[in-house]
Amino acid sequence: AQKITQTQPGMFVQEKEAVTLDCTYDTSDPSYGLFWYKQPSSGEMIFLIYQGSYDQQNATEGRYSLNFQKARKSANLVISASQLGDSAMYFCAMRAVSNQFYFGTGTSLTVIP
Amino acid sequence: DAGITQSPRHKVTETGTPVTLRCHQTENHRYMYWYRQDPGHGLRLIHYSYGVKDTDKGEVSDGYSVSRSKTEDFLLTLESATSSQTSVYFCAISEKVGLAAKNTGELFFGEGSRLTVL
């Protein structure tokens, strides 16, 4: 069975500090993709970062990095130098071999000035 | 931005009435998906399509049907709406990529359709 688990319903971070959002996954697929999406209060889904299961290096995109630990089946999102505009809901997702995408329940991040 | 249009964007209906949500894409992507988003549940897959007339069920497919007669259109139908189907519905598209592809093959989302069933 494919499953994504996000255990932090809500997180707070001080502006300019770094924050880690946790994500663990469960799959028996030989290859898969891991994604993070941001959903601001306006409701749109914004793609942030991608990690392929065969990628040796952790993915980075600007202030976002994905801490991929394959043996632990974790794919945590690290946001450095938090900004007020980072306040949003964040979803971890996994693409299976079938090309179905599975999502976690999300983490609500609030950046405090 | 990926060309994905959902209609209607907002709808209020009564229990027992049929409802159809439409998703239209201009990207010629093979895969199309319908998700529902509810507080505490994240996004849950209702149905998806991997080609014209090729569809499969997701984890919350009961009470929903879909059709894809053209590459660009994916319809979600609630045959007899219930209050438990009050939700925000997202359409998404993607292309399958190989292991060595530089394209990440991420999901592109529509803007969402808010459905209220009274």
PDB file of N, CA and C in Angstrom, chain A residues 9-101:
ATOM      1  N   PRO A   9       0.574  18.702  12.259  1.00  0.00           N
ATOM      2  CA  PRO A   9      -0.574  19.440  11.714  1.00  0.00           C
ATOM      3  C   PRO A   9      -0.284  20.931  11.597  1.00  0.00           C
ATOM      4  N   GLY A  10       0.458  21.471  12.570  1.00  0.00           N
ATOM      5  CA  GLY A  10       0.764  22.889  12.554  1.00  0.00           C
ATOM      6  C   GLY A  10       2.170  23.147  13.076  1.00  0.00           C
ATOM      7  N   MET A  11       2.822  24.131  12.453  1.00  0.00           N
ATOM      8  CA  MET A  11       4.171  24.507  12.865  1.00  0.00           C
ATOM      9  C   MET A  11       4.279  26.029  12.890  1.00  0.00           C
ATOM     10  N   PHE A  12       5.119  26.522  13.811  1.00  0.00           N
ATOM     11  CA  PHE A  12       5.411  27.948  13.882  1.00  0.00           C
ATOM     12  C   PHE A  12       6.918  28.142  13.732  1.00  0.00           C
ATOM     13  N   VAL A  13       7.292  29.196  13.050  1.00  0.00           N
ATOM     14  CA  VAL A  13       8.716  29.508  12.897  1.00  0.00           C
ATOM     15  C   VAL A  13       8.894  31.025  12.924  1.00  0.00           C
ATOM     16  N   GLN A  14       9.985  31.441  13.508  1.00  0.00           N
ATOM     17  CA  GLN A  14      10.301  32.859  13.525  1.00  0.00           C
ATOM     18  C   GLN A  14      10.829  33.273  12.149  1.00  0.00           C
ATOM     19  N   GLU A  15      10.440  34.449  11.752  1.00  0.00           N
ATOM     20  CA  GLU A  15      10.948  34.991  10.485  1.00  0.00           C
ATOM     21  C   GLU A  15      12.473  34.929  10.466  1.00  0.00           C
ATOM     22  N   LYS A  16      13.035  34.553   9.314  1.00  0.00           N
ATOM     23  CA  LYS A  16      14.467  34.441   9.051  1.00  0.00           C
ATOM     24  C   LYS A  16      15.090  33.172   9.620  1.00  0.00           C
ATOM     25  N   GLU A  17      14.322  32.385  10.368  1.00  0.00           N
ATOM     26  CA  GLU A  17      14.829  31.117  10.865  1.00  0.00           C
ATOM     27  C   GLU A  17      14.537  30.010   9.852  1.00  0.00           C
ATOM     28  N   ALA A  18      15.210  28.867  10.017  1.00  0.00           N
ATOM     29  CA  ALA A  18      14.942  27.700   9.181  1.00  0.00           C
ATOM     30  C   ALA A  18      13.911  26.804   9.861  1.00  0.00           C
ATOM     31  N   VAL A  19      13.189  26.043   9.046  1.00  0.00           N
ATOM     32  CA  VAL A  19      12.172  25.138   9.586  1.00  0.00           C
ATOM     33  C   VAL A  19      12.179  23.850   8.761  1.00  0.00           C
ATOM     34  N   THR A  20      11.928  22.738   9.440  1.00  0.00           N
ATOM     35  CA  THR A  20      11.856  21.431   8.774  1.00  0.00           C
ATOM     36  C   THR A  20      10.461  20.869   8.908  1.00  0.00           C
ATOM     37  N   LEU A  21       9.871  20.513   7.781  1.00  0.00           N
ATOM     38  CA  LEU A  21       8.558  19.875   7.758  1.00  0.00           C
ATOM     39  C   LEU A  21       8.760  18.396   7.450  1.00  0.00           C
ATOM     40  N   ASP A  22       8.184  17.557   8.296  1.00  0.00           N
ATOM     41  CA  ASP A  22       8.447  16.123   8.199  1.00  0.00           C
ATOM     42  C   ASP A  22       7.507  15.419   7.227  1.00  0.00           C
ATOM     43  N   CYS A  23       8.051  14.398   6.586  1.00  0.00           N
ATOM     44  CA  CYS A  23       7.269  13.561   5.681  1.00  0.00           C
ATOM     45  C   CYS A  23       7.883  12.171   5.655  1.00  0.00           C
ATOM     46  N   THR A  24       7.078  11.169   5.912  1.00  0.00           N
ATOM     47  CA  THR A  24       7.524   9.800   5.706  1.00  0.00           C
ATOM     48  C   THR A  24       6.587   9.133   4.714  1.00  0.00           C
ATOM     49  N   TYR A  25       7.087   8.120   4.035  1.00  0.00           N
ATOM     50  CA  TYR A  25       6.285   7.476   3.005  1.00  0.00           C
ATOM     51  C   TYR A  25       6.440   5.965   3.103  1.00  0.00           C
ATOM     52  N   ASP A  26       5.490   5.287   2.513  1.00  0.00           N
ATOM     53  CA  ASP A  26       5.532   3.837   2.495  1.00  0.00           C
ATOM     54  C   ASP A  26       5.161   3.378   1.088  1.00  0.00           C
ATOM     55  N   THR A  27       6.019   2.600   0.499  1.00  0.00           N
ATOM     56  CA  THR A  27       5.764   2.065  -0.827  1.00  0.00           C
ATOM     57  C   THR A  27       6.618   0.837  -1.053  1.00  0.00           C
ATOM     58  N   SER A  28       6.143  -0.027  -1.916  1.00  0.00           N
ATOM     59  CA  SER A  28       6.943  -1.172  -2.334  1.00  0.00           C
ATOM     60  C   SER A  28       7.370  -1.029  -3.799  1.00  0.00           C
ATOM     61  N   ASP A  29       7.053   0.118  -4.404  1.00  0.00           N
ATOM     62  CA  ASP A  29       7.455   0.354  -5.787  1.00  0.00           C
ATOM     63  C   ASP A  29       8.975   0.455  -5.881  1.00  0.00           C
ATOM     64  N   PRO A  30       9.557  -0.059  -6.957  1.00  0.00           N
ATOM     65  CA  PRO A  30      11.015   0.002  -7.110  1.00  0.00           C
ATOM     66  C   PRO A  30      11.526   1.409  -7.396  1.00  0.00           C
ATOM     67  N   SER A  31      10.663   2.246  -7.953  1.00  0.00           N
ATOM     68  CA  SER A  31      11.043   3.635  -8.181  1.00  0.00           C
ATOM     69  C   SER A  31       9.828   4.520  -7.928  1.00  0.00           C
ATOM     70  N   TYR A  32      10.088   5.735  -7.540  1.00  0.00           N
ATOM     71  CA  TYR A  32       9.001   6.649  -7.188  1.00  0.00           C
ATOM     72  C   TYR A  32       9.558   8.069  -7.169  1.00  0.00           C
ATOM     73  N   GLY A  33       8.651   9.013  -7.119  1.00  0.00           N
ATOM     74  CA  GLY A  33       9.049  10.412  -7.025  1.00  0.00           C
ATOM     75  C   GLY A  33       8.427  11.041  -5.794  1.00  0.00           C
ATOM     76  N   LEU A  34       9.123  11.969  -5.215  1.00  0.00           N
ATOM     77  CA  LEU A  34       8.637  12.655  -4.017  1.00  0.00           C
ATOM     78  C   LEU A  34       8.547  14.155  -4.309  1.00  0.00           C
ATOM     79  N   PHE A  35       7.471  14.759  -3.868  1.00  0.00           N
ATOM     80  CA  PHE A  35       7.186  16.153  -4.192  1.00  0.00           C
ATOM     81  C   PHE A  35       6.728  16.890  -2.944  1.00  0.00           C
ATOM     82  N   TRP A  36       6.949  18.181  -2.960  1.00  0.00           N
ATOM     83  CA  TRP A  36       6.342  19.066  -1.980  1.00  0.00           C
ATOM     84  C   TRP A  36       5.587  20.161  -2.724  1.00  0.00           C
ATOM     85  N   TYR A  37       4.385  20.435  -2.194  1.00  0.00           N
ATOM     86  CA  TYR A  37       3.547  21.495  -2.732  1.00  0.00           C
ATOM     87  C   TYR A  37       3.195  22.461  -1.613  1.00  0.00           C
ATOM     88  N   LYS A  38       3.004  23.702  -2.008  1.00  0.00           N
ATOM     89  CA  LYS A  38       2.588  24.759  -1.087  1.00  0.00           C
ATOM     90  C   LYS A  38       1.195  25.226  -1.472  1.00  0.00           C
ATOM     91  N   GLN A  39       0.329  25.385  -0.478  1.00  0.00           N
ATOM     92  CA  GLN A  39      -0.998  25.912  -0.740  1.00  0.00           C
ATOM     93  C   GLN A  39      -1.240  27.127   0.151  1.00  0.00           C
ATOM     94  N   PRO A  40      -1.107  28.321  -0.397  1.00  0.00           N
ATOM     95  CA  PRO A  40      -1.399  29.516   0.392  1.00  0.00           C
ATOM     96  C   PRO A  40      -2.892  29.639   0.640  1.00  0.00           C
ATOM     97  N   SER A  41      -3.264  30.624   1.418  1.00  0.00           N
ATOM     98  CA  SER A  41      -4.669  30.796   1.788  1.00  0.00           C
ATOM     99  C   SER A  41      -5.550  31.067   0.570  1.00  0.00           C
ATOM    100  N   SER A  42      -4.965  31.497  -0.519  1.00  0.00           N
ATOM    101  CA  SER A  42      -5.729  31.739  -1.745  1.00  0.00           C
ATOM    102  C   SER A  42      -6.162  30.440  -2.417  1.00  0.00           C
ATOM    103  N   GLY A  43      -5.558  29.316  -2.029  1.00  0.00           N
ATOM    104  CA  GLY A  43      -6.048  28.017  -2.455  1.00  0.00           C
ATOM    105  C   GLY A  43      -5.310  27.318  -3.581  1.00  0.00           C
ATOM    106  N   GLU A  44      -4.482  28.013  -4.340  1.00  0.00           N
ATOM    107  CA  GLU A  44      -3.818  27.324  -5.444  1.00  0.00           C
ATOM    108  C   GLU A  44      -2.716  26.396  -4.929  1.00  0.00           C
ATOM    109  N   MET A  45      -2.406  25.393  -5.696  1.00  0.00           N
ATOM    110  CA  MET A  45      -1.370  24.422  -5.361  1.00  0.00           C
ATOM    111  C   MET A  45      -0.115  24.780  -6.145  1.00  0.00           C
ATOM    112  N   ILE A  46       0.973  24.995  -5.420  1.00  0.00           N
ATOM    113  CA  ILE A  46       2.220  25.439  -6.026  1.00  0.00           C
ATOM    114  C   ILE A  46       3.286  24.370  -5.828  1.00  0.00           C
ATOM    115  N   PHE A  47       3.853  23.893  -6.913  1.00  0.00           N
ATOM    116  CA  PHE A  47       4.927  22.901  -6.850  1.00  0.00           C
ATOM    117  C   PHE A  47       6.204  23.563  -6.344  1.00  0.00           C
ATOM    118  N   LEU A  48       6.849  22.917  -5.361  1.00  0.00           N
ATOM    119  CA  LEU A  48       8.065  23.478  -4.779  1.00  0.00           C
ATOM    120  C   LEU A  48       9.335  22.739  -5.191  1.00  0.00           C
ATOM    121  N   ILE A  49       9.326  21.405  -5.024  1.00  0.00           N
ATOM    122  CA  ILE A  49      10.570  20.666  -5.158  1.00  0.00           C
ATOM    123  C   ILE A  49      10.276  19.201  -5.413  1.00  0.00           C
ATOM    124  N   TYR A  50      11.219  18.544  -6.101  1.00  0.00           N
ATOM    125  CA  TYR A  50      11.074  17.147  -6.491  1.00  0.00           C
ATOM    126  C   TYR A  50      12.345  16.362  -6.174  1.00  0.00           C
ATOM    127  N   GLN A  51      12.139  15.113  -5.762  1.00  0.00           N
ATOM    128  CA  GLN A  51      13.253  14.197  -5.523  1.00  0.00           C
ATOM    129  C   GLN A  51      12.912  12.851  -6.141  1.00  0.00           C
ATOM    130  N   GLY A  52      13.741  12.368  -7.021  1.00  0.00           N
ATOM    131  CA  GLY A  52      13.555  11.037  -7.570  1.00  0.00           C
ATOM    132  C   GLY A  52      14.170  10.005  -6.644  1.00  0.00           C
ATOM    133  N   SER A  53      13.591   8.823  -6.616  1.00  0.00           N
ATOM    134  CA  SER A  53      14.068   7.803  -5.668  1.00  0.00           C
ATOM    135  C   SER A  53      15.475   7.323  -5.990  1.00  0.00           C
ATOM    136  N   TYR A  54      15.911   7.524  -7.233  1.00  0.00           N
ATOM    137  CA  TYR A  54      17.259   7.102  -7.601  1.00  0.00           C
ATOM    138  C   TYR A  54      18.272   8.234  -7.537  1.00  0.00           C
ATOM    139  N   ASP A  55      17.797   9.414  -7.202  1.00  0.00           N
ATOM    140  CA  ASP A  55      18.717  10.561  -7.126  1.00  0.00           C
ATOM    141  C   ASP A  55      19.628  10.408  -5.919  1.00  0.00           C
ATOM    142  N   GLN A  56      20.918  10.558  -6.150  1.00  0.00           N
ATOM    143  CA  GLN A  56      21.889  10.391  -5.077  1.00  0.00           C
ATOM    144  C   GLN A  56      21.982  11.627  -4.190  1.00  0.00           C
ATOM    145  N   GLN A  57      21.757  12.783  -4.798  1.00  0.00           N
ATOM    146  CA  GLN A  57      21.883  14.028  -4.040  1.00  0.00           C
ATOM    147  C   GLN A  57      20.518  14.569  -3.647  1.00  0.00           C
ATOM    148  N   ASN A  58      20.488  15.247  -2.514  1.00  0.00           N
ATOM    149  CA  ASN A  58      19.255  15.890  -2.091  1.00  0.00           C
ATOM    150  C   ASN A  58      18.928  17.048  -3.021  1.00  0.00           C
ATOM    151  N   ALA A  59      17.656  17.199  -3.328  1.00  0.00           N
ATOM    152  CA  ALA A  59      17.220  18.271  -4.216  1.00  0.00           C
ATOM    153  C   ALA A  59      17.222  19.611  -3.495  1.00  0.00           C
ATOM    154  N   THR A  60      17.551  20.649  -4.240  1.00  0.00           N
ATOM    155  CA  THR A  60      17.469  22.013  -3.710  1.00  0.00           C
ATOM    156  C   THR A  60      16.849  22.908  -4.766  1.00  0.00           C
ATOM    157  N   GLU A  61      16.055  23.870  -4.285  1.00  0.00           N
ATOM    158  CA  GLU A  61      15.448  24.872  -5.151  1.00  0.00           C
ATOM    159  C   GLU A  61      15.386  26.171  -4.360  1.00  0.00           C
ATOM    160  N   GLY A  62      16.374  27.010  -4.551  1.00  0.00           N
ATOM    161  CA  GLY A  62      16.397  28.272  -3.821  1.00  0.00           C
ATOM    162  C   GLY A  62      16.472  28.036  -2.322  1.00  0.00           C
ATOM    163  N   ARG A  63      15.475  28.542  -1.591  1.00  0.00           N
ATOM    164  CA  ARG A  63      15.463  28.381  -0.131  1.00  0.00           C
ATOM    165  C   ARG A  63      14.903  27.034   0.314  1.00  0.00           C
ATOM    166  N   TYR A  64      14.465  26.219  -0.646  1.00  0.00           N
ATOM    167  CA  TYR A  64      13.894  24.917  -0.318  1.00  0.00           C
ATOM    168  C   TYR A  64      14.918  23.815  -0.568  1.00  0.00           C
ATOM    169  N   SER A  65      14.998  22.894   0.355  1.00  0.00           N
ATOM    170  CA  SER A  65      15.789  21.694   0.129  1.00  0.00           C
ATOM    171  C   SER A  65      15.013  20.498   0.658  1.00  0.00           C
ATOM    172  N   LEU A  66      15.260  19.364   0.053  1.00  0.00           N
ATOM    173  CA  LEU A  66      14.567  18.150   0.443  1.00  0.00           C
ATOM    174  C   LEU A  66      15.599  17.217   1.058  1.00  0.00           C
ATOM    175  N   ASN A  67      15.410  16.884   2.298  1.00  0.00           N
ATOM    176  CA  ASN A  67      16.306  15.980   3.020  1.00  0.00           C
ATOM    177  C   ASN A  67      15.787  14.555   2.818  1.00  0.00           C
ATOM    178  N   PHE A  68      16.381  13.870   1.848  1.00  0.00           N
ATOM    179  CA  PHE A  68      15.918  12.548   1.428  1.00  0.00           C
ATOM    180  C   PHE A  68      16.752  11.471   2.115  1.00  0.00           C
ATOM    181  N   GLN A  69      16.092  10.662   2.920  1.00  0.00           N
ATOM    182  CA  GLN A  69      16.750   9.532   3.568  1.00  0.00           C
ATOM    183  C   GLN A  69      15.987   8.276   3.163  1.00  0.00           C
ATOM    184  N   LYS A  70      16.511   7.612   2.142  1.00  0.00           N
ATOM    185  CA  LYS A  70      15.783   6.519   1.519  1.00  0.00           C
ATOM    186  C   LYS A  70      15.580   5.348   2.462  1.00  0.00           C
ATOM    187  N   ALA A  71      16.588   5.016   3.231  1.00  0.00           N
ATOM    188  CA  ALA A  71      16.478   3.870   4.132  1.00  0.00           C
ATOM    189  C   ALA A  71      15.411   4.106   5.200  1.00  0.00           C
ATOM    190  N   ARG A  72      15.264   5.341   5.606  1.00  0.00           N
ATOM    191  CA  ARG A  72      14.248   5.689   6.606  1.00  0.00           C
ATOM    192  C   ARG A  72      12.913   6.022   5.969  1.00  0.00           C
ATOM    193  N   LYS A  73      12.884   6.073   4.647  1.00  0.00           N
ATOM    194  CA  LYS A  73      11.676   6.447   3.906  1.00  0.00           C
ATOM    195  C   LYS A  73      11.152   7.798   4.386  1.00  0.00           C
ATOM    196  N   SER A  74      12.056   8.752   4.430  1.00  0.00           N
ATOM    197  CA  SER A  74      11.643  10.098   4.809  1.00  0.00           C
ATOM    198  C   SER A  74      12.080  11.098   3.747  1.00  0.00           C
ATOM    199  N   ALA A  75      11.306  12.168   3.632  1.00  0.00           N
ATOM    200  CA  ALA A  75      11.541  13.192   2.609  1.00  0.00           C
ATOM    201  C   ALA A  75      11.155  14.546   3.195  1.00  0.00           C
ATOM    202  N   ASN A  76      11.943  15.000   4.142  1.00  0.00           N
ATOM    203  CA  ASN A  76      11.600  16.228   4.855  1.00  0.00           C
ATOM    204  C   ASN A  76      11.929  17.460   4.032  1.00  0.00           C
ATOM    205  N   LEU A  77      11.085  18.459   4.141  1.00  0.00           N
ATOM    206  CA  LEU A  77      11.293  19.744   3.463  1.00  0.00           C
ATOM    207  C   LEU A  77      11.942  20.715   4.440  1.00  0.00           C
ATOM    208  N   VAL A  78      13.029  21.316   4.013  1.00  0.00           N
ATOM    209  CA  VAL A  78      13.694  22.333   4.818  1.00  0.00           C
ATOM    210  C   VAL A  78      13.533  23.673   4.116  1.00  0.00           C
ATOM    211  N   ILE A  79      12.990  24.637   4.838  1.00  0.00           N
ATOM    212  CA  ILE A  79      12.876  25.995   4.316  1.00  0.00           C
ATOM    213  C   ILE A  79      13.854  26.855   5.106  1.00  0.00           C
ATOM    214  N   SER A  80      14.773  27.452   4.419  1.00  0.00           N
ATOM    215  CA  SER A  80      15.753  28.306   5.103  1.00  0.00           C
ATOM    216  C   SER A  80      15.285  29.758   5.059  1.00  0.00           C
ATOM    217  N   ALA A  81      15.734  30.533   6.024  1.00  0.00           N
ATOM    218  CA  ALA A  81      15.448  31.978   6.055  1.00  0.00           C
ATOM    219  C   ALA A  81      13.978  32.256   5.797  1.00  0.00           C
ATOM    220  N   SER A  82      13.123  31.759   6.685  1.00  0.00           N
ATOM    221  CA  SER A  82      11.673  31.866   6.488  1.00  0.00           C
ATOM    222  C   SER A  82      11.229  33.306   6.284  1.00  0.00           C
ATOM    223  N   GLN A  83      10.233  33.446   5.426  1.00  0.00           N
ATOM    224  CA  GLN A  83       9.644  34.750   5.144  1.00  0.00           C
ATOM    225  C   GLN A  83       8.155  34.690   5.466  1.00  0.00           C
ATOM    226  N   LEU A  84       7.557  35.855   5.677  1.00  0.00           N
ATOM    227  CA  LEU A  84       6.131  35.907   6.021  1.00  0.00           C
ATOM    228  C   LEU A  84       5.292  35.233   4.943  1.00  0.00           C
ATOM    229  N   GLY A  85       5.735  35.356   3.700  1.00  0.00           N
ATOM    230  CA  GLY A  85       5.002  34.748   2.598  1.00  0.00           C
ATOM    231  C   GLY A  85       5.077  33.233   2.565  1.00  0.00           C
ATOM    232  N   ASP A  86       5.887  32.651   3.432  1.00  0.00           N
ATOM    233  CA  ASP A  86       5.955  31.196   3.507  1.00  0.00           C
ATOM    234  C   ASP A  86       4.807  30.610   4.323  1.00  0.00           C
ATOM    235  N   SER A  87       4.056  31.450   5.007  1.00  0.00           N
ATOM    236  CA  SER A  87       2.897  30.978   5.768  1.00  0.00           C
ATOM    237  C   SER A  87       1.893  30.361   4.809  1.00  0.00           C
ATOM    238  N   ALA A  88       1.626  29.075   4.984  1.00  0.00           N
ATOM    239  CA  ALA A  88       0.779  28.337   4.041  1.00  0.00           C
ATOM    240  C   ALA A  88       0.631  26.913   4.545  1.00  0.00           C
ATOM    241  N   MET A  89      -0.145  26.136   3.786  1.00  0.00           N
ATOM    242  CA  MET A  89      -0.251  24.705   4.008  1.00  0.00           C
ATOM    243  C   MET A  89       0.755  24.039   3.090  1.00  0.00           C
ATOM    244  N   TYR A  90       1.453  23.023   3.598  1.00  0.00           N
ATOM    245  CA  TYR A  90       2.451  22.317   2.803  1.00  0.00           C
ATOM    246  C   TYR A  90       2.104  20.833   2.741  1.00  0.00           C
ATOM    247  N   PHE A  91       2.121  20.311   1.525  1.00  0.00           N
ATOM    248  CA  PHE A  91       1.772  18.913   1.304  1.00  0.00           C
ATOM    249  C   PHE A  91       2.956  18.158   0.714  1.00  0.00           C
ATOM    250  N   CYS A  92       3.192  17.001   1.286  1.00  0.00           N
ATOM    251  CA  CYS A  92       4.149  16.052   0.739  1.00  0.00           C
ATOM    252  C   CYS A  92       3.373  15.072  -0.144  1.00  0.00           C
ATOM    253  N   ALA A  93       3.968  14.674  -1.251  1.00  0.00           N
ATOM    254  CA  ALA A  93       3.280  13.764  -2.165  1.00  0.00           C
ATOM    255  C   ALA A  93       4.271  12.779  -2.765  1.00  0.00           C
ATOM    256  N   MET A  94       3.759  11.634  -3.149  1.00  0.00           N
ATOM    257  CA  MET A  94       4.586  10.608  -3.780  1.00  0.00           C
ATOM    258  C   MET A  94       3.926  10.156  -5.077  1.00  0.00           C
ATOM    259  N   ARG A  95       4.734  10.043  -6.126  1.00  0.00           N
ATOM    260  CA  ARG A  95       4.264   9.503  -7.394  1.00  0.00           C
ATOM    261  C   ARG A  95       4.694   8.037  -7.464  1.00  0.00           C
ATOM    262  N   ALA A  96       3.705   7.173  -7.632  1.00  0.00           N
ATOM    263  CA  ALA A  96       3.980   5.748  -7.726  1.00  0.00           C
ATOM    264  C   ALA A  96       4.299   5.351  -9.170  1.00  0.00           C
ATOM    265  N   VAL A  97       4.672   4.098  -9.356  1.00  0.00           N
ATOM    266  CA  VAL A  97       4.973   3.591 -10.696  1.00  0.00           C
ATOM    267  C   VAL A  97       3.755   3.735 -11.608  1.00  0.00           C
ATOM    268  N   SER A  98       2.577   3.602 -11.033  1.00  0.00           N
ATOM    269  CA  SER A  98       1.328   3.720 -11.795  1.00  0.00           C
ATOM    270  C   SER A  98       1.053   5.143 -12.256  1.00  0.00           C
ATOM    271  N   ASN A  99       1.866   6.085 -11.793  1.00  0.00           N
ATOM    272  CA  ASN A  99       1.670   7.517 -12.018  1.00  0.00           C
ATOM    273  C   ASN A  99       0.514   8.085 -11.209  1.00  0.00           C
ATOM    274  N   GLN A 100       0.026   7.325 -10.241  1.00  0.00           N
ATOM    275  CA  GLN A 100      -0.874   7.898  -9.252  1.00  0.00           C
ATOM    276  C   GLN A 100      -0.034   8.695  -8.252  1.00  0.00           C
ATOM    277  N   PHE A 101      -0.636   9.767  -7.763  1.00  0.00           N
ATOM    278  CA  PHE A 101       0.021  10.606  -6.771  1.00  0.00           C
ATOM    279  C   PHE A 101      -0.726  10.486  -5.451  1.00  0.00           C
TER     280      PHE A 101
END
